[in-house]
Amino acid sequence: MLKQEWDGILAEKELYLKGGWKDLTDFRFIRQDVIISWERAKRYNISKDMTIKRKVAQPDLLNQLSQKYSSLIELTSSMLNIFHSFVRSDFAFYFCDTSSVVLLQGGDLIEQTAKAAQIVGFVMDEESIGTSSHLLCMEQQKPIQLMGPEHYCRDFWNIVGSSAPIFDQNNQLIGALVLIQPMPNEPWQKQMEDFFAYTLGFLTTMSSVINLQLKLSSKNEHLKAINRSLIESHKNLKTMGDTLNTTLTLMDYGVVTIDCEGKIIHANEKAYDILRLNSNHEHNIEDFFSGYPDFIEDVKSGQKTEIEDNFVVNFYGKKFVVTVNPIINQENGAMEVAVLSFLNDQSISTVAHNRSGSYAKFSFDGIIGNSIVIKDAIRKAKQYAASPENILLLGESGTGKELFAQAIHNNNDERRPFIAVNCAAIPRSLIESELFGYEGGTFTGAERKGRPGKIELSNGGTLFLDEIGDMPLELQAVLLRTLQDKKIMRVGGNKYLEISFRLIASTNRDLYQMVNDGLFRPDLYYRLSVLTVRIPPLRERYGDIDLLTDYCIDNYCKKVGMPKPKISNQVRSVLNKYCWPGNVRQLENAIIYCINTSKGDNILPQDLPWEIQTECYNPLPESHTRQGDTVLSMSELEKKSMLMALARTNNNAIKAAEILGMGKSTFYRKLKRYEIEI
């Protein structure tokens, strides 16, 4: 723009305001479309001082339009943030739809131009604000820029307005973007002309990007999210790439990608370490599978393959489970690439969980009970959990030996494998292969590739042998050798595998007596019983029956979605008198029976199982009534009396001493003698 052009605009504006013109052709510097818009604004009875009118859309209409154009508003807002990052001040930006309702605003000139800090919801039509760039833009459906005096109202004579149209995927006009900047003192200067041309070009480019994005979003919703802006897309892709590389780096197992010829085209750092790869040389995966000559052909067949063996080429005899997942071209059915994962013996927990289905889910916090005896058992178990030594859990059936085993494991080794084996539940003929595994083809019905045993799967974690007293005598010697040498050999195998695990064994039998009877190896007994935890039966857990009863009712009712019934005092009395030969497991089953049997909201004595109804007292076990059996010593009776008194007084030593008629100092001295903690 030349200075004489700018002076011509100002002169013709003055001419228009004074009414000193006869025909539209009198104006040479002001565009005809602008003059025509001025005439329409004049007919709208805009005030004589030519100031804007404030017109606001109804809340329901504004909410409806905001929802309709929510995606467009979000997209435009993100691009506005990009623009704002390098234009810090002196601009105003807004988006309006075809009805001239403002749906988005930004910048620090809004209040200066619109006489309000918030213009979202304002109606910026010709009747309200006169001639404006966005109105001409939507009328002509092309980018428009108006210099200060070209606007009709005086409020806009000190600004430059630039607008660009927005079209939907069907090329239908849906609104306009508007960028407002201060009017310079010398707009005819070359640099100002270039700057305003750049502004209009930028706004036009922004609208083109938005138009393209809207068209893409109609075809693919995923592309709509990815292509909101080129800068954001580039950032997301870079972040995704960095995340993938970091994830592969942090994996504790090797990941290798090969092409259809077996060439290694990508490997993470763990794989480089496992395979001893050299980044300056090409490698073929067949070099590492010399024992499997048909490996590549099997992979090309498209079948998921798993190989488990001690690899000797570059593996230094270490054992790996290699899983191969081919990626097949869906058009021609050919393998394009395959992804191999190398899981070593230190990361075998995943395989163990997948194959055995054995998990340790309980912790010490999940053991219910406030009695002194159960707290003492928990204290010892927590103390032993930090030790790598074998642990022997002694207790009757149903006392919670496996719960203790899982809690001991989770106290230190939560992420490592936990493998549980019930020695009494496995047939005698299968227990050896179940524990030690077998090589392929060892016996009829064996898996072709062989199968690892429970001991092998527990490598790096915990092996829990439940009911160890039922293990065959001949197998005890093999287990003892495994505990001593930390090596195993599969059934039918010819090589030893090094392993490392912590053994927790449990039994409800008297192992010491079995040793005396020649039914259990003494050397294995002494190896197992390095650390021993006795889990008390329910009848010795004074005060815990009510607590466990309430827990069982609450837990079962939540599980099956039933309303929780109340339990009568008569039932509680019966439950506390019963001897519970089946311990906590029997109590839990009895509560389930009561809940399903009771007809009302209360559990009554007649709802109890028949064996409990017929024995409402706590008789001594049968073994204590036979002649010749050992009876309790005076010290044992005294200790039991102290425990009962403490349970009745909620561990109040002074009140317990009063109940027993014992002096306080004597009571505390005997607490120390009997190792009773309160």
Coordinates of N, CA, C and O in Angstrom, one line a residue, residues 184-316:
P184 N -1.4 0.2 12.9 CA -0.2 1.0 13.1 C -0.4 2.4 12.7 O -1.3 2.8 12.0
N185 N 0.5 3.3 13.1 CA 0.5 4.7 12.8 C 0.8 5.0 11.3 O 0.2 5.9 10.7
E186 N 1.6 4.2 10.7 CA 2.0 4.4 9.3 C 1.8 3.1 8.6 O 2.8 2.3 8.3
P187 N 0.6 2.7 8.3 CA 0.3 1.4 7.7 C 0.8 1.3 6.2 O 0.8 0.2 5.7
W188 N 1.2 2.5 5.6 CA 1.7 2.4 4.3 C 3.1 1.9 4.2 O 3.6 1.6 3.1
Q189 N 3.8 1.8 5.3 CA 5.2 1.3 5.3 C 5.2 -0.1 4.8 O 4.4 -0.9 5.0
K190 N 6.3 -0.4 4.0 CA 6.5 -1.7 3.4 C 6.5 -2.8 4.4 O 5.8 -3.9 4.1
Q191 N 7.1 -2.6 5.5 CA 7.2 -3.7 6.5 C 5.8 -4.0 7.1 O 5.5 -5.2 7.4
M192 N 5.0 -3.0 7.2 CA 3.6 -3.2 7.7 C 2.8 -3.9 6.7 O 2.0 -4.8 7.1
E193 N 2.9 -3.5 5.4 CA 2.2 -4.2 4.4 C 2.6 -5.7 4.4 O 1.7 -6.6 4.2
D194 N 3.9 -6.0 4.5 CA 4.3 -7.4 4.5 C 3.8 -8.1 5.7 O 3.4 -9.3 5.6
F195 N 3.8 -7.4 6.8 CA 3.3 -8.1 8.1 C 1.8 -8.4 8.0 O 1.4 -9.6 8.4
F196 N 1.0 -7.5 7.4 CA -0.4 -7.8 7.3 C -0.7 -8.9 6.3 O -1.6 -9.7 6.5
A197 N 0.1 -8.9 5.2 CA 0.0 -10.0 4.2 C 0.3 -11.3 4.9 O -0.3 -12.4 4.6
Y198 N 1.4 -11.3 5.7 CA 1.8 -12.6 6.4 C 0.6 -13.0 7.4 O 0.3 -14.2 7.5
T199 N 0.0 -12.0 8.1 CA -1.0 -12.4 9.0 C -2.2 -13.0 8.3 O -2.7 -14.1 8.7
L200 N -2.6 -12.4 7.2 CA -3.7 -13.0 6.4 C -3.3 -14.4 5.9 O -4.2 -15.3 5.8
G201 N -2.1 -14.5 5.4 CA -1.6 -15.8 4.9 C -1.6 -16.9 6.0 O -2.0 -18.0 5.7
F202 N -1.2 -16.5 7.2 CA -1.1 -17.4 8.3 C -2.5 -17.9 8.6 O -2.8 -19.1 8.8
L203 N -3.5 -16.9 8.7 CA -4.8 -17.3 9.1 C -5.5 -18.1 8.0 O -6.2 -19.1 8.3
T204 N -5.2 -17.9 6.7 CA -5.7 -18.7 5.6 C -5.1 -20.1 5.7 O -5.8 -21.1 5.5
T205 N -3.8 -20.2 6.0 CA -3.2 -21.5 6.2 C -3.9 -22.3 7.3 O -4.1 -23.5 7.2
M206 N -4.1 -21.6 8.4 CA -4.7 -22.2 9.6 C -6.1 -22.7 9.2 O -6.5 -23.9 9.6
S207 N -6.9 -21.9 8.5 CA -8.2 -22.4 8.1 C -8.2 -23.6 7.1 O -9.0 -24.5 7.2
S208 N -7.1 -23.6 6.3 CA -7.0 -24.7 5.3 C -6.7 -26.0 6.1 O -7.2 -27.0 5.8
V209 N -5.8 -25.9 7.1 CA -5.5 -27.0 7.9 C -6.7 -27.6 8.6 O -7.0 -28.8 8.7
I210 N -7.5 -26.6 9.2 CA -8.7 -27.0 9.9 C -9.7 -27.7 8.9 O -10.3 -28.7 9.2
N211 N -9.8 -27.1 7.7 CA -10.7 -27.7 6.7 C -10.3 -29.1 6.3 O -11.1 -30.0 6.2
L212 N -9.0 -29.3 6.1 CA -8.5 -30.6 5.8 C -8.7 -31.6 6.9 O -9.1 -32.7 6.7
Q213 N -8.5 -31.1 8.1 CA -8.7 -32.0 9.3 C -10.1 -32.4 9.4 O -10.4 -33.5 9.8
L214 N -11.1 -31.5 9.2 CA -12.5 -31.8 9.3 C -12.9 -32.9 8.2 O -13.7 -33.8 8.5
K215 N -12.3 -32.7 7.0 CA -12.6 -33.7 6.0 C -12.0 -35.1 6.3 O -12.7 -36.1 6.1
L216 N -10.8 -35.1 6.9 CA -10.2 -36.4 7.3 C -11.0 -37.0 8.5 O -11.2 -38.2 8.5
S217 N -11.5 -36.2 9.4 CA -12.2 -36.7 10.5 C -13.5 -37.4 10.2 O -13.9 -38.3 10.8
S218 N -14.1 -36.9 9.1 CA -15.4 -37.5 8.7 C -15.1 -38.9 8.1 O -16.0 -39.8 8.1
K219 N -13.9 -39.2 7.6 CA -13.6 -40.5 7.1 C -13.1 -41.5 8.1 O -13.2 -42.7 8.0
N220 N -12.3 -40.9 9.1 CA -11.7 -41.8 10.0 C -11.6 -41.0 11.4 O -10.8 -40.1 11.5
E221 N -12.2 -41.5 12.4 CA -12.2 -40.9 13.7 C -10.8 -40.9 14.3 O -10.5 -40.0 15.1
H222 N -10.1 -41.9 14.0 CA -8.7 -42.0 14.6 C -7.8 -40.9 14.0 O -7.0 -40.3 14.7
L223 N -8.0 -40.7 12.7 CA -7.2 -39.6 12.1 C -7.5 -38.2 12.6 O -6.7 -37.3 12.7
K224 N -8.8 -38.1 13.0 CA -9.2 -36.8 13.6 C -8.4 -36.5 14.8 O -8.0 -35.3 15.0
A225 N -8.1 -37.5 15.7 CA -7.4 -37.3 16.9 C -5.9 -37.1 16.6 O -5.2 -36.3 17.2
I226 N -5.4 -37.8 15.6 CA -3.9 -37.8 15.3 C -3.5 -36.5 14.6 O -2.5 -36.0 14.8
N227 N -4.4 -36.0 13.7 CA -4.1 -34.9 12.9 C -4.6 -33.6 13.3 O -4.9 -32.7 12.5
R228 N -4.8 -33.3 14.6 CA -5.3 -32.1 15.0 C -4.3 -30.9 14.7 O -4.7 -29.8 14.5
S229 N -3.1 -31.2 14.6 CA -2.1 -30.2 14.1 C -0.8 -31.0 13.8 O -0.5 -32.0 14.3
L230 N -0.1 -30.4 12.8 CA 1.1 -31.1 12.4 C 2.1 -31.1 13.5 O 2.9 -32.1 13.7
I231 N 2.2 -30.1 14.3 CA 3.2 -30.0 15.4 C 2.8 -31.0 16.5 O 3.7 -31.8 17.0
E232 N 1.5 -31.1 16.8 CA 1.1 -32.1 17.8 C 1.3 -33.5 17.4 O 1.7 -34.4 18.1
S233 N 1.0 -33.8 16.1 CA 1.2 -35.1 15.6 C 2.7 -35.5 15.6 O 3.0 -36.6 16.0
H234 N 3.6 -34.6 15.2 CA 5.0 -34.9 15.2 C 5.5 -35.2 16.7 O 6.2 -36.1 16.9
K235 N 4.9 -34.4 17.6 CA 5.3 -34.6 19.0 C 4.8 -35.9 19.5 O 5.6 -36.7 20.2
N236 N 3.6 -36.3 19.1 CA 3.1 -37.6 19.6 C 3.8 -38.8 19.0 O 4.1 -39.7 19.7
L237 N 4.1 -38.6 17.7 CA 4.9 -39.7 17.1 C 6.3 -39.9 17.7 O 6.7 -41.0 17.9
K238 N 6.9 -38.8 18.0 CA 8.2 -38.9 18.6 C 8.1 -39.5 20.0 O 8.9 -40.3 20.4
T239 N 7.1 -39.1 20.8 CA 6.9 -39.6 22.1 C 6.6 -41.1 22.0 O 7.1 -41.9 22.9
M240 N 5.8 -41.5 21.1 CA 5.5 -42.9 20.9 C 6.8 -43.7 20.6 O 7.0 -44.8 21.1
G241 N 7.6 -43.2 19.7 CA 8.8 -43.9 19.4 C 9.8 -44.0 20.5 O 10.3 -45.0 20.8
D242 N 9.9 -42.9 21.3 CA 10.8 -42.9 22.5 C 10.2 -43.9 23.5 O 11.0 -44.6 24.2
T243 N 8.9 -43.9 23.7 CA 8.3 -44.8 24.7 C 8.5 -46.2 24.3 O 8.9 -47.1 25.1
L244 N 8.4 -46.6 23.0 CA 8.6 -47.9 22.5 C 10.0 -48.4 22.8 O 10.3 -49.4 23.3
N245 N 11.0 -47.5 22.4 CA 12.4 -47.8 22.6 C 12.7 -48.0 24.0 O 13.5 -48.9 24.4
T246 N 12.2 -47.1 24.9 CA 12.4 -47.2 26.3 C 11.8 -48.5 26.9 O 12.5 -49.1 27.7
T247 N 10.6 -48.8 26.4 CA 10.0 -50.0 26.9 C 10.8 -51.2 26.6 O 11.0 -52.1 27.4
L248 N 11.3 -51.3 25.3 CA 12.1 -52.5 24.9 C 13.4 -52.5 25.7 O 13.9 -53.6 26.0
T249 N 13.9 -51.3 26.0 CA 15.2 -51.3 26.7 C 15.0 -51.8 28.2 O 15.8 -52.5 28.7
L250 N 13.9 -51.4 28.8 CA 13.6 -51.8 30.2 C 13.1 -53.2 30.4 O 13.1 -53.7 31.5
M251 N 12.8 -53.9 29.3 CA 12.3 -55.3 29.4 C 13.4 -56.2 29.9 O 14.5 -56.0 29.6
D252 N 13.0 -57.1 30.8 CA 14.0 -58.0 31.4 C 14.1 -59.3 30.5 O 14.6 -60.3 31.0
Y253 N 13.6 -59.2 29.3 CA 13.8 -60.4 28.4 C 14.1 -59.8 27.0 O 13.8 -58.7 26.7
G254 N 14.8 -60.6 26.2 CA 15.2 -60.2 24.9 C 14.1 -60.2 23.9 O 13.2 -61.1 23.9
V255 N 14.1 -59.2 23.0 CA 13.1 -59.1 21.9 C 13.9 -58.9 20.6 O 14.7 -58.0 20.5
V256 N 13.6 -59.8 19.6 CA 14.3 -59.8 18.3 C 13.3 -59.9 17.2 O 12.3 -60.6 17.3
T257 N 13.5 -59.1 16.2 CA 12.6 -59.1 15.0 C 13.4 -59.6 13.8 O 14.5 -59.1 13.6
I258 N 12.9 -60.6 13.1 CA 13.6 -61.1 11.9 C 12.8 -61.0 10.7 O 11.5 -61.0 10.8
D259 N 13.4 -61.0 9.5 CA 12.6 -61.0 8.3 C 12.4 -62.5 7.8 O 12.7 -63.4 8.5
C260 N 11.8 -62.6 6.6 CA 11.5 -64.0 6.2 C 12.7 -64.9 5.9 O 12.6 -66.1 5.7
E261 N 13.9 -64.3 5.8 CA 15.1 -65.1 5.6 C 15.8 -65.3 6.9 O 16.9 -66.0 6.9
G262 N 15.3 -64.8 8.0 CA 16.0 -65.1 9.2 C 16.9 -64.0 9.6 O 17.5 -64.0 10.7
K263 N 17.1 -62.9 8.8 CA 18.0 -61.9 9.2 C 17.4 -61.0 10.3 O 16.2 -60.7 10.3
I264 N 18.3 -60.7 11.3 CA 17.9 -59.9 12.4 C 17.8 -58.5 12.0 O 18.8 -57.9 11.7
I265 N 16.6 -57.9 12.1 CA 16.5 -56.5 11.7 C 16.3 -55.5 12.8 O 16.4 -54.3 12.7
H266 N 16.0 -56.1 14.0 CA 15.9 -55.2 15.2 C 16.1 -56.1 16.4 O 15.6 -57.2 16.5
A267 N 16.7 -55.5 17.5 CA 16.9 -56.3 18.7 C 17.0 -55.2 19.9 O 17.6 -54.2 19.7
N268 N 16.4 -55.5 21.0 CA 16.6 -54.6 22.1 C 17.9 -54.9 22.8 O 18.6 -55.9 22.5
E269 N 18.2 -54.1 23.8 CA 19.5 -54.2 24.5 C 19.7 -55.6 25.2 O 20.8 -56.1 25.2
K270 N 18.6 -56.1 25.7 CA 18.7 -57.4 26.4 C 19.0 -58.5 25.4 O 19.8 -59.4 25.7
A271 N 18.4 -58.4 24.2 CA 18.7 -59.4 23.2 C 20.2 -59.3 22.7 O 20.8 -60.3 22.4
Y272 N 20.7 -58.1 22.6 CA 22.1 -57.9 22.2 C 23.0 -58.6 23.2 O 24.0 -59.2 22.9
D273 N 22.6 -58.5 24.5 CA 23.4 -59.1 25.6 C 23.3 -60.6 25.5 O 24.3 -61.3 25.7
I274 N 22.1 -61.1 25.3 CA 21.9 -62.6 25.3 C 22.6 -63.2 24.1 O 23.3 -64.2 24.3
L275 N 22.4 -62.6 23.0 CA 22.9 -63.3 21.7 C 24.4 -62.8 21.4 O 24.9 -63.3 20.4
R276 N 24.9 -61.9 22.2 CA 26.2 -61.4 22.0 C 26.3 -60.8 20.5 O 27.2 -61.1 19.8
L277 N 25.3 -60.0 20.2 CA 25.3 -59.4 18.8 C 26.3 -58.3 18.7 O 26.6 -57.6 19.6
N278 N 26.8 -58.1 17.5 CA 27.7 -57.0 17.1 C 26.9 -56.1 16.2 O 26.5 -56.5 15.1
S279 N 26.7 -54.8 16.6 CA 25.9 -53.9 15.8 C 26.6 -53.6 14.5 O 25.9 -53.0 13.6
N280 N 27.9 -53.9 14.3 CA 28.5 -53.6 13.0 C 28.4 -54.8 12.0 O 29.0 -54.7 10.9
H281 N 27.8 -55.8 12.4 CA 27.7 -57.0 11.5 C 26.2 -57.4 11.4 O 25.4 -57.2 12.3
E282 N 25.9 -58.0 10.3 CA 24.6 -58.6 10.1 C 24.6 -60.0 10.8 O 25.6 -60.7 10.7
H283 N 23.4 -60.4 11.3 CA 23.3 -61.7 12.0 C 22.1 -62.4 11.5 O 21.1 -61.7 11.2
N284 N 22.1 -63.7 11.4 CA 21.0 -64.5 11.0 C 20.6 -65.3 12.2 O 21.4 -65.9 12.9
I285 N 19.3 -65.4 12.5 CA 18.8 -66.1 13.7 C 19.1 -67.6 13.6 O 19.3 -68.2 14.7
E286 N 19.3 -68.1 12.4 CA 19.7 -69.5 12.3 C 21.0 -69.9 13.0 O 21.2 -71.0 13.4
D287 N 21.9 -68.9 13.1 CA 23.2 -69.1 13.7 C 23.0 -69.6 15.2 O 23.9 -70.2 15.8
F288 N 21.9 -69.2 15.8 CA 21.7 -69.5 17.2 C 20.8 -70.6 17.4 O 20.4 -71.0 18.6
F289 N 20.3 -71.3 16.4 CA 19.4 -72.4 16.5 C 19.9 -73.6 15.7 O 19.2 -74.2 15.0
S290 N 21.2 -73.9 16.0 CA 21.8 -75.0 15.2 C 21.1 -76.3 15.6 O 21.1 -77.3 14.8
G291 N 20.5 -76.4 16.7 CA 19.9 -77.7 17.1 C 18.5 -77.8 16.6 O 17.8 -78.8 16.8
Y292 N 18.0 -76.8 15.8 CA 16.7 -76.8 15.2 C 16.8 -76.5 13.7 O 16.6 -75.3 13.3
P293 N 17.2 -77.5 12.9 CA 17.5 -77.2 11.5 C 16.3 -76.7 10.7 O 16.5 -76.0 9.7
D294 N 15.1 -77.0 11.1 CA 13.9 -76.6 10.4 C 13.3 -75.3 11.0 O 12.1 -75.1 10.8
F295 N 14.0 -74.6 11.8 CA 13.4 -73.5 12.5 C 12.8 -72.5 11.6 O 11.6 -72.1 11.8
I296 N 13.5 -72.0 10.6 CA 13.0 -70.9 9.7 C 11.8 -71.4 9.0 O 10.8 -70.7 8.8
E297 N 11.8 -72.7 8.5 CA 10.6 -73.2 7.8 C 9.4 -73.3 8.7 O 8.3 -73.0 8.3
D298 N 9.6 -73.7 10.0 CA 8.5 -73.7 10.9 C 7.9 -72.3 11.1 O 6.7 -72.1 11.2
V299 N 8.8 -71.3 11.2 CA 8.3 -69.9 11.4 C 7.6 -69.4 10.2 O 6.5 -68.8 10.3
K300 N 8.1 -69.8 9.0 CA 7.4 -69.3 7.7 C 6.0 -69.9 7.6 O 5.2 -69.4 6.9
S301 N 5.8 -71.1 8.3 CA 4.5 -71.7 8.2 C 3.4 -70.9 8.8 O 2.2 -71.1 8.6
G302 N 3.8 -69.9 9.6 CA 2.8 -69.0 10.2 C 2.3 -69.4 11.6 O 1.4 -68.8 12.2
Q303 N 2.9 -70.5 12.1 CA 2.4 -71.0 13.4 C 3.2 -70.4 14.5 O 4.5 -70.3 14.4
K304 N 2.6 -70.1 15.6 CA 3.3 -69.6 16.8 C 4.0 -70.7 17.3 O 3.5 -71.8 17.5
T305 N 5.3 -70.5 17.6 CA 6.2 -71.6 18.0 C 6.8 -71.2 19.4 O 7.1 -70.1 19.7
E306 N 7.1 -72.3 20.2 CA 7.7 -72.1 21.5 C 8.8 -73.1 21.6 O 8.6 -74.3 21.5
I307 N 10.0 -72.7 21.9 CA 11.2 -73.6 22.1 C 11.7 -73.3 23.5 O 11.9 -72.2 23.9
E308 N 11.9 -74.4 24.2 CA 12.4 -74.3 25.6 C 13.6 -75.3 25.7 O 13.5 -76.5 25.6
D309 N 14.8 -74.7 25.9 CA 16.0 -75.6 25.9 C 17.2 -74.8 26.5 O 17.1 -73.6 26.6
N310 N 18.2 -75.6 26.7 CA 19.5 -75.0 27.1 C 20.3 -74.7 25.8 O 20.8 -75.6 25.2
F311 N 20.3 -73.5 25.4 CA 21.0 -73.1 24.2 C 22.5 -73.0 24.4 O 22.9 -72.4 25.4
V312 N 23.3 -73.6 23.6 CA 24.7 -73.7 23.8 C 25.5 -72.7 22.9 O 26.6 -72.4 23.1
V313 N 24.9 -72.3 21.8 CA 25.6 -71.4 20.8 C 25.4 -70.0 21.3 O 24.2 -69.5 21.3
N314 N 26.4 -69.4 21.8 CA 26.4 -68.0 22.4 C 25.5 -67.8 23.6 O 25.3 -66.7 24.1
F315 N 25.0 -68.9 24.1 CA 24.1 -68.8 25.3 C 24.8 -69.3 26.6 O 24.3 -69.2 27.7
Y316 N 26.0 -69.9 26.4 CA 26.8 -70.4 27.5 C 26.0 -71.4 28.4 O 26.1 -71.4 29.6

